[in-house]
CSV table of C-alpha atoms (C1' of nucleotides) in Angstrom, one decimal:
chain,number,residue,atom,x,y,z
A,62,MET,CA,11.6,121.7,142.5
A,63,ASP,CA,8.6,119.7,141.7
A,64,ALA,CA,7.1,117.4,144.2
A,65,ASP,CA,9.2,114.4,143.5
A,66,GLY,CA,12.0,115.9,145.5
A,67,ILE,CA,10.2,116.2,148.8
A,68,HIS,CA,10.5,112.6,149.8
A,69,GLY,CA,8.3,112.0,152.7
A,70,GLN,CA,8.3,115.6,154.0
A,71,LEU,CA,5.0,116.5,152.4
A,72,ASP,CA,3.0,116.0,155.6
A,73,THR,CA,5.4,118.1,157.6
A,74,LEU,CA,5.3,120.9,155.0
A,75,ILE,CA,1.5,120.9,154.9
A,76,LEU,CA,1.2,120.8,158.7
A,77,ALA,CA,3.7,123.6,159.1
A,78,THR,CA,1.7,125.7,156.6
A,79,LEU,CA,-1.6,125.0,158.5
A,80,LYS,CA,0.0,125.9,161.8
A,81,ARG,CA,0.0,129.5,160.6
A,82,GLY,CA,-3.7,129.4,160.1
A,83,GLU,CA,-6.4,127.3,158.5
A,84,ALA,CA,-6.5,127.1,154.7
A,85,HIS,CA,-8.0,125.2,151.8
A,86,GLY,CA,-6.0,123.0,149.5
A,87,TYR,CA,-5.5,125.4,146.7
A,88,ALA,CA,-4.3,128.1,149.1
A,89,ILE,CA,-1.9,125.6,150.7
A,90,ILE,CA,-0.3,125.0,147.3
A,91,ALA,CA,0.0,128.7,146.8
A,92,ALA,CA,1.4,129.3,150.3
A,93,LEU,CA,4.1,126.7,149.8
A,94,ARG,CA,5.0,128.2,146.5
A,95,GLU,CA,5.4,131.5,148.2
A,96,THR,CA,7.2,130.6,151.4
A,97,SER,CA,9.6,128.4,149.4
A,98,GLY,CA,10.5,131.3,147.2
A,99,GLU,CA,8.7,129.8,144.1
A,100,GLN,CA,10.8,126.6,144.4
A,101,LEU,CA,7.9,124.3,145.3
A,102,ASP,CA,5.0,123.8,143.0
A,103,LEU,CA,3.0,120.8,144.1
A,104,PRO,CA,0.4,119.2,141.8
A,105,SER,CA,-3.2,118.9,143.1
A,106,GLY,CA,-2.9,115.1,142.7
A,107,THR,CA,-0.3,115.2,145.4
A,108,VAL,CA,-1.8,117.7,147.9
A,109,TYR,CA,-5.5,116.7,147.9
A,110,PRO,CA,-4.9,113.0,148.7
A,111,ALA,CA,-2.4,114.1,151.3
A,112,LEU,CA,-5.0,116.3,153.0
A,113,ARG,CA,-7.5,113.4,153.1
A,114,ARG,CA,-4.8,111.2,154.5
A,115,LEU,CA,-4.0,113.7,157.2
A,116,GLU,CA,-7.7,114.1,158.0
A,117,ARG,CA,-8.1,110.3,158.3
A,118,SER,CA,-5.1,110.3,160.7
A,119,GLY,CA,-6.8,113.0,162.8
A,120,TYR,CA,-4.0,115.6,162.2
A,121,VAL,CA,-6.2,118.1,160.4
A,122,GLU,CA,-10.0,118.8,160.4
A,123,GLY,CA,-11.8,119.9,157.2
A,124,LYS,CA,-15.0,121.7,156.8
A,125,TRP,CA,-16.9,122.8,153.7
A,126,THR,CA,-17.3,126.6,153.1
A,127,GLN,CA,-18.7,128.7,150.4
A,128,ALA,CA,-16.8,131.5,148.7
A,129,GLY,CA,-18.9,133.2,146.1
A,130,GLY,CA,-20.4,130.0,144.6
A,131,ARG,CA,-17.1,128.2,144.9
A,132,ARG,CA,-17.0,125.4,147.4
A,133,ARG,CA,-13.9,125.2,149.5
A,134,ARG,CA,-12.7,122.6,152.0
A,135,VAL,CA,-10.9,124.5,154.7
A,136,TYR,CA,-8.5,122.6,156.9
A,137,ALA,CA,-7.3,123.4,160.4
A,138,ILE,CA,-4.5,121.6,162.3
A,139,THR,CA,-5.6,119.7,165.4
A,140,ALA,CA,-3.8,119.1,168.7
A,141,GLU,CA,-2.7,115.7,167.4
A,142,GLY,CA,-1.5,117.4,164.2
A,143,LEU,CA,0.7,119.8,166.3
A,144,ILE,CA,2.3,116.7,167.9
A,145,ALA,CA,2.8,115.1,164.5
A,146,LEU,CA,4.4,118.3,163.2
A,147,ALA,CA,6.8,118.4,166.2
A,148,LYS,CA,7.7,114.8,165.5
A,149,GLY,CA,8.1,115.5,161.7
A,150,ARG,CA,10.4,118.4,162.5
A,151,ALA,CA,12.5,116.3,164.9
A,152,ASP,CA,12.7,113.5,162.3
A,153,TRP,CA,13.8,116.0,159.7
A,154,LEU,CA,16.5,117.5,161.9
A,155,ALA,CA,17.8,113.9,162.6
A,156,LEU,CA,17.9,113.2,158.9
A,157,ARG,CA,19.7,116.5,158.3
A,158,GLU,CA,22.4,115.6,160.8
A,159,VAL,CA,22.9,112.1,159.3
A,160,MET,CA,23.1,113.6,155.8
A,161,ALA,CA,25.6,116.2,157.0
A,162,SER,CA,27.9,113.6,158.6
A,163,VAL,CA,27.8,111.3,155.6
A,164,LEU,CA,28.0,113.9,152.8
A,165,GLY,CA,30.5,115.9,154.8
A,166,ALA,CA,29.4,119.0,156.6
B,233,MET,CA,17.1,106.2,163.2
B,234,ASP,CA,16.1,103.1,161.3
B,235,ALA,CA,15.9,103.2,157.5
B,236,ASP,CA,12.3,104.4,157.3
B,237,GLY,CA,13.5,107.9,158.0
B,238,ILE,CA,15.9,108.3,155.0
B,239,HIS,CA,13.1,109.1,152.5
B,240,GLY,CA,14.7,108.8,149.1
B,241,GLN,CA,18.2,109.7,150.2
B,242,LEU,CA,19.4,106.1,150.3
B,243,ASP,CA,21.1,106.2,146.9
B,244,THR,CA,22.9,109.4,147.8
B,245,LEU,CA,24.1,107.9,151.1
B,246,ILE,CA,25.4,104.8,149.4
B,247,LEU,CA,27.1,106.7,146.5
B,248,ALA,CA,28.7,109.0,149.0
B,249,THR,CA,30.1,106.0,150.9
B,250,LEU,CA,31.4,104.4,147.7
B,251,LYS,CA,33.1,107.6,146.7
B,252,ARG,CA,35.6,107.1,149.6
B,253,GLY,CA,36.5,103.7,148.1
B,254,GLU,CA,35.0,100.5,146.8
B,255,ALA,CA,33.2,98.3,149.3
B,256,HIS,CA,30.8,95.4,149.6
B,257,GLY,CA,27.3,95.6,150.9
B,258,TYR,CA,27.9,94.5,154.5
B,259,ALA,CA,30.8,97.0,154.7
B,260,ILE,CA,28.7,99.8,153.4
B,261,ILE,CA,26.1,99.1,156.1
B,262,ALA,CA,28.9,99.2,158.7
B,263,ALA,CA,30.4,102.4,157.2
B,264,LEU,CA,27.1,104.2,157.3
B,265,ARG,CA,26.5,103.1,160.9
B,266,GLU,CA,29.9,104.6,161.8
B,267,THR,CA,29.9,107.8,159.8
B,268,SER,CA,26.4,108.6,161.0
B,269,GLY,CA,27.5,108.2,164.6
B,270,GLU,CA,25.6,104.9,165.1
B,271,GLN,CA,22.4,106.7,164.1
B,272,LEU,CA,21.8,104.8,160.9
B,273,ASP,CA,21.4,101.0,160.9
B,274,LEU,CA,20.1,99.9,157.6
B,275,PRO,CA,18.7,96.4,157.1
B,276,SER,CA,20.2,94.1,154.4
B,277,GLY,CA,16.8,94.0,152.7
B,278,THR,CA,17.1,97.7,152.1
B,279,VAL,CA,20.8,97.9,151.0
B,280,TYR,CA,21.2,94.9,148.8
B,281,PRO,CA,18.3,95.7,146.5
B,282,ALA,CA,19.5,99.3,146.4
B,283,LEU,CA,22.9,98.2,145.2
B,284,ARG,CA,21.4,96.1,142.5
B,285,ARG,CA,19.2,99.0,141.4
B,286,LEU,CA,22.3,101.3,141.3
B,287,GLU,CA,24.2,98.7,139.3
B,288,ARG,CA,21.3,98.4,136.8
B,289,SER,CA,21.3,102.2,136.5
B,290,GLY,CA,25.1,102.2,135.8
B,291,TYR,CA,26.0,104.2,138.9
B,292,VAL,CA,28.1,101.4,140.5
B,293,GLU,CA,29.9,98.4,139.2
B,294,GLY,CA,30.1,95.1,141.2
B,295,LYS,CA,32.5,92.3,141.0
B,296,TRP,CA,32.7,89.1,142.9
B,297,THR,CA,35.7,88.5,145.2
B,298,GLN,CA,36.8,85.9,147.6
B,299,ALA,CA,37.8,86.5,151.2
B,300,GLY,CA,38.6,83.3,153.0
B,301,GLY,CA,35.8,81.2,151.6
B,302,ARG,CA,33.3,84.0,151.9
B,303,ARG,CA,32.1,85.5,148.7
B,304,ARG,CA,31.8,89.2,148.5
B,305,ARG,CA,30.4,91.5,145.9
B,306,VAL,CA,32.5,94.6,145.9
B,307,TYR,CA,31.0,97.7,144.4
B,308,ALA,CA,32.8,100.7,142.9
B,309,ILE,CA,31.2,104.0,141.9
B,310,THR,CA,31.3,104.8,138.2
B,311,ALA,CA,31.7,108.2,136.4
B,312,GLU,CA,27.9,108.2,135.9
B,313,GLY,CA,27.6,107.5,139.6
B,314,LEU,CA,29.7,110.5,140.5
B,315,ILE,CA,27.4,112.6,138.4
B,316,ALA,CA,24.3,111.1,140.1
B,317,LEU,CA,25.9,111.7,143.5
B,318,ALA,CA,26.5,115.4,142.6
B,319,LYS,CA,22.8,115.6,141.5
B,320,GLY,CA,21.7,113.9,144.7
B,321,ARG,CA,23.7,116.3,146.8
B,322,ALA,CA,22.3,119.3,144.9
B,323,ASP,CA,18.7,117.9,145.3
B,324,TRP,CA,19.3,117.4,149.0
B,325,LEU,CA,20.6,121.0,149.4
B,326,ALA,CA,17.5,122.3,147.6
B,327,LEU,CA,15.2,120.3,149.8
B,328,ARG,CA,17.1,121.5,152.9
B,329,GLU,CA,16.5,125.1,151.8
B,330,VAL,CA,12.8,124.6,151.2
B,331,MET,CA,12.4,122.9,154.5
B,332,ALA,CA,14.3,125.7,156.2
B,333,SER,CA,12.1,128.4,154.7
B,334,VAL,CA,8.8,126.6,155.4
B,335,LEU,CA,9.7,125.3,158.9
B,336,GLY,CA,11.3,128.5,159.8
B,337,ALA,CA,15.1,128.7,159.7
C,13,DC,C1',31.8,68.2,167.8
C,14,DC,C1',28.2,71.3,168.2
C,15,DT,C1',26.1,75.6,169.0
C,16,DT,C1',26.0,80.4,168.8
C,17,DG,C1',27.1,84.8,166.8
C,18,DA,C1',29.2,87.6,163.4
C,19,DT,C1',30.0,87.9,158.5
C,20,DA,C1',27.8,88.0,154.0
C,21,DT,C1',24.2,88.1,150.3
C,22,DG,C1',20.0,87.7,148.7
C,23,DT,C1',14.5,87.0,147.7
C,24,DA,C1',9.3,87.5,148.4
C,25,DG,C1',5.6,90.1,149.5
C,26,DC,C1',3.8,94.2,151.3
C,27,DG,C1',2.3,99.0,152.0
C,28,DA,C1',3.0,103.9,151.6
C,29,DG,C1',4.0,107.9,149.1
C,30,DA,C1',4.0,110.7,145.2
C,31,DC,C1',3.4,110.9,140.3
C,32,DT,C1',0.7,111.8,135.7
C,33,DA,C1',-3.4,112.3,133.5
C,34,DC,C1',-7.8,113.0,133.6
C,35,DA,C1',-12.6,114.8,135.2
C,36,DT,C1',-15.5,118.3,137.0
C,37,DA,C1',-17.3,122.9,138.1
C,38,DT,C1',-17.5,128.0,139.0
C,39,DA,C1',-15.9,133.0,138.3
C,40,DG,C1',-14.1,136.7,135.8
C,41,DC,C1',-12.4,138.9,131.8
C,42,DC,C1',-12.1,140.0,126.9
D,126,DG,C1',-18.6,132.3,123.6
D,127,DG,C1',-13.9,131.2,125.0
D,128,DC,C1',-9.9,131.5,127.9
D,129,DT,C1',-7.7,131.6,132.3
D,130,DA,C1',-7.6,131.2,137.1
D,131,DT,C1',-9.8,129.1,141.0
D,132,DA,C1',-11.0,124.8,143.3
D,133,DT,C1',-11.4,119.7,144.3
D,134,DG,C1',-10.9,115.3,143.3
D,135,DT,C1',-10.2,110.2,141.2
D,136,DA,C1',-7.7,106.3,138.7
D,137,DG,C1',-3.9,103.9,137.8
D,138,DT,C1',0.9,103.4,138.3
D,139,DC,C1',5.7,103.2,139.9
D,140,DT,C1',9.3,103.3,143.1
D,141,DC,C1',11.0,102.8,147.5
D,142,DG,C1',12.0,100.9,151.7
D,143,DC,C1',10.1,97.6,155.0
D,144,DT,C1',9.7,92.9,157.4
D,145,DA,C1',10.6,88.3,157.3
D,146,DC,C1',12.7,84.7,155.6
D,147,DA,C1',16.5,81.7,153.3
D,148,DT,C1',21.3,80.5,152.6
D,149,DA,C1',26.2,79.9,153.6
D,150,DT,C1',30.9,80.5,155.8
D,151,DC,C1',33.8,81.3,159.7
D,152,DA,C1',35.4,82.0,164.6
D,153,DA,C1',34.9,81.3,169.4
D,154,DG,C1',33.3,78.8,173.3
D,155,DG,C1',31.6,74.9,175.6
DNA sequence: CCTTGATATGTAGCGAGACTACATATAGCC
DNA sequence: GGCTATATGTAGTCTCGCTACATATCAAGG
């Protein structure tokens, strides 16, 4: 699955990934590829703007780090981000139920 | 849930409804409200443009009918629409699996 | 008769989300 | 030197679903 199938769940996926520990954008992409069983392969043009959006919203905090000459922007989930994640999860479960009842369980 | 939680599943929901039998827009809204257990209440400004889009794509066919002075545009799903519905359902199942593995089953 | 609410369809304008394609830069390996 | 992986980001675009509005018929109640 490429990213055009995630339909509004991108923020929830990123926040869920960051809940396991802080990470930089490239690592988040790799982590999602792994945890999804190689099914998700998000383009940078999708993830980096999403991280900036999440930071603007106060759900994540980013800081610049250095790793052998390579600059990295490492993001950590905030308290507000945890609340947003809980809401995202609840919304997802609600959608799942609606889809199940309409598509047939 | 209002419609801002359906995230790209609108077409699939409408096609699934029409698979049970042809219907006009207002009836589709009512049917989705019912089958979802009153959880979905889609505004007309969401459903009618979606139906026109689906018709343009060849997934549904509309015809004008008369019901006691009230004009109705009744839509039926096409063969292509059934294929699109199958694809939409498969995409949904794939997303569901990805979400399950990332959020934790 | 008139008003209100349900039935019924639609448009206009807007904002958000995710895309593709591109641009930039470093590190490691051959 | 050149290729690949690592790493971040921008520009421009397209689709989707929203709110708010416009229109029209019909049924029920006052």
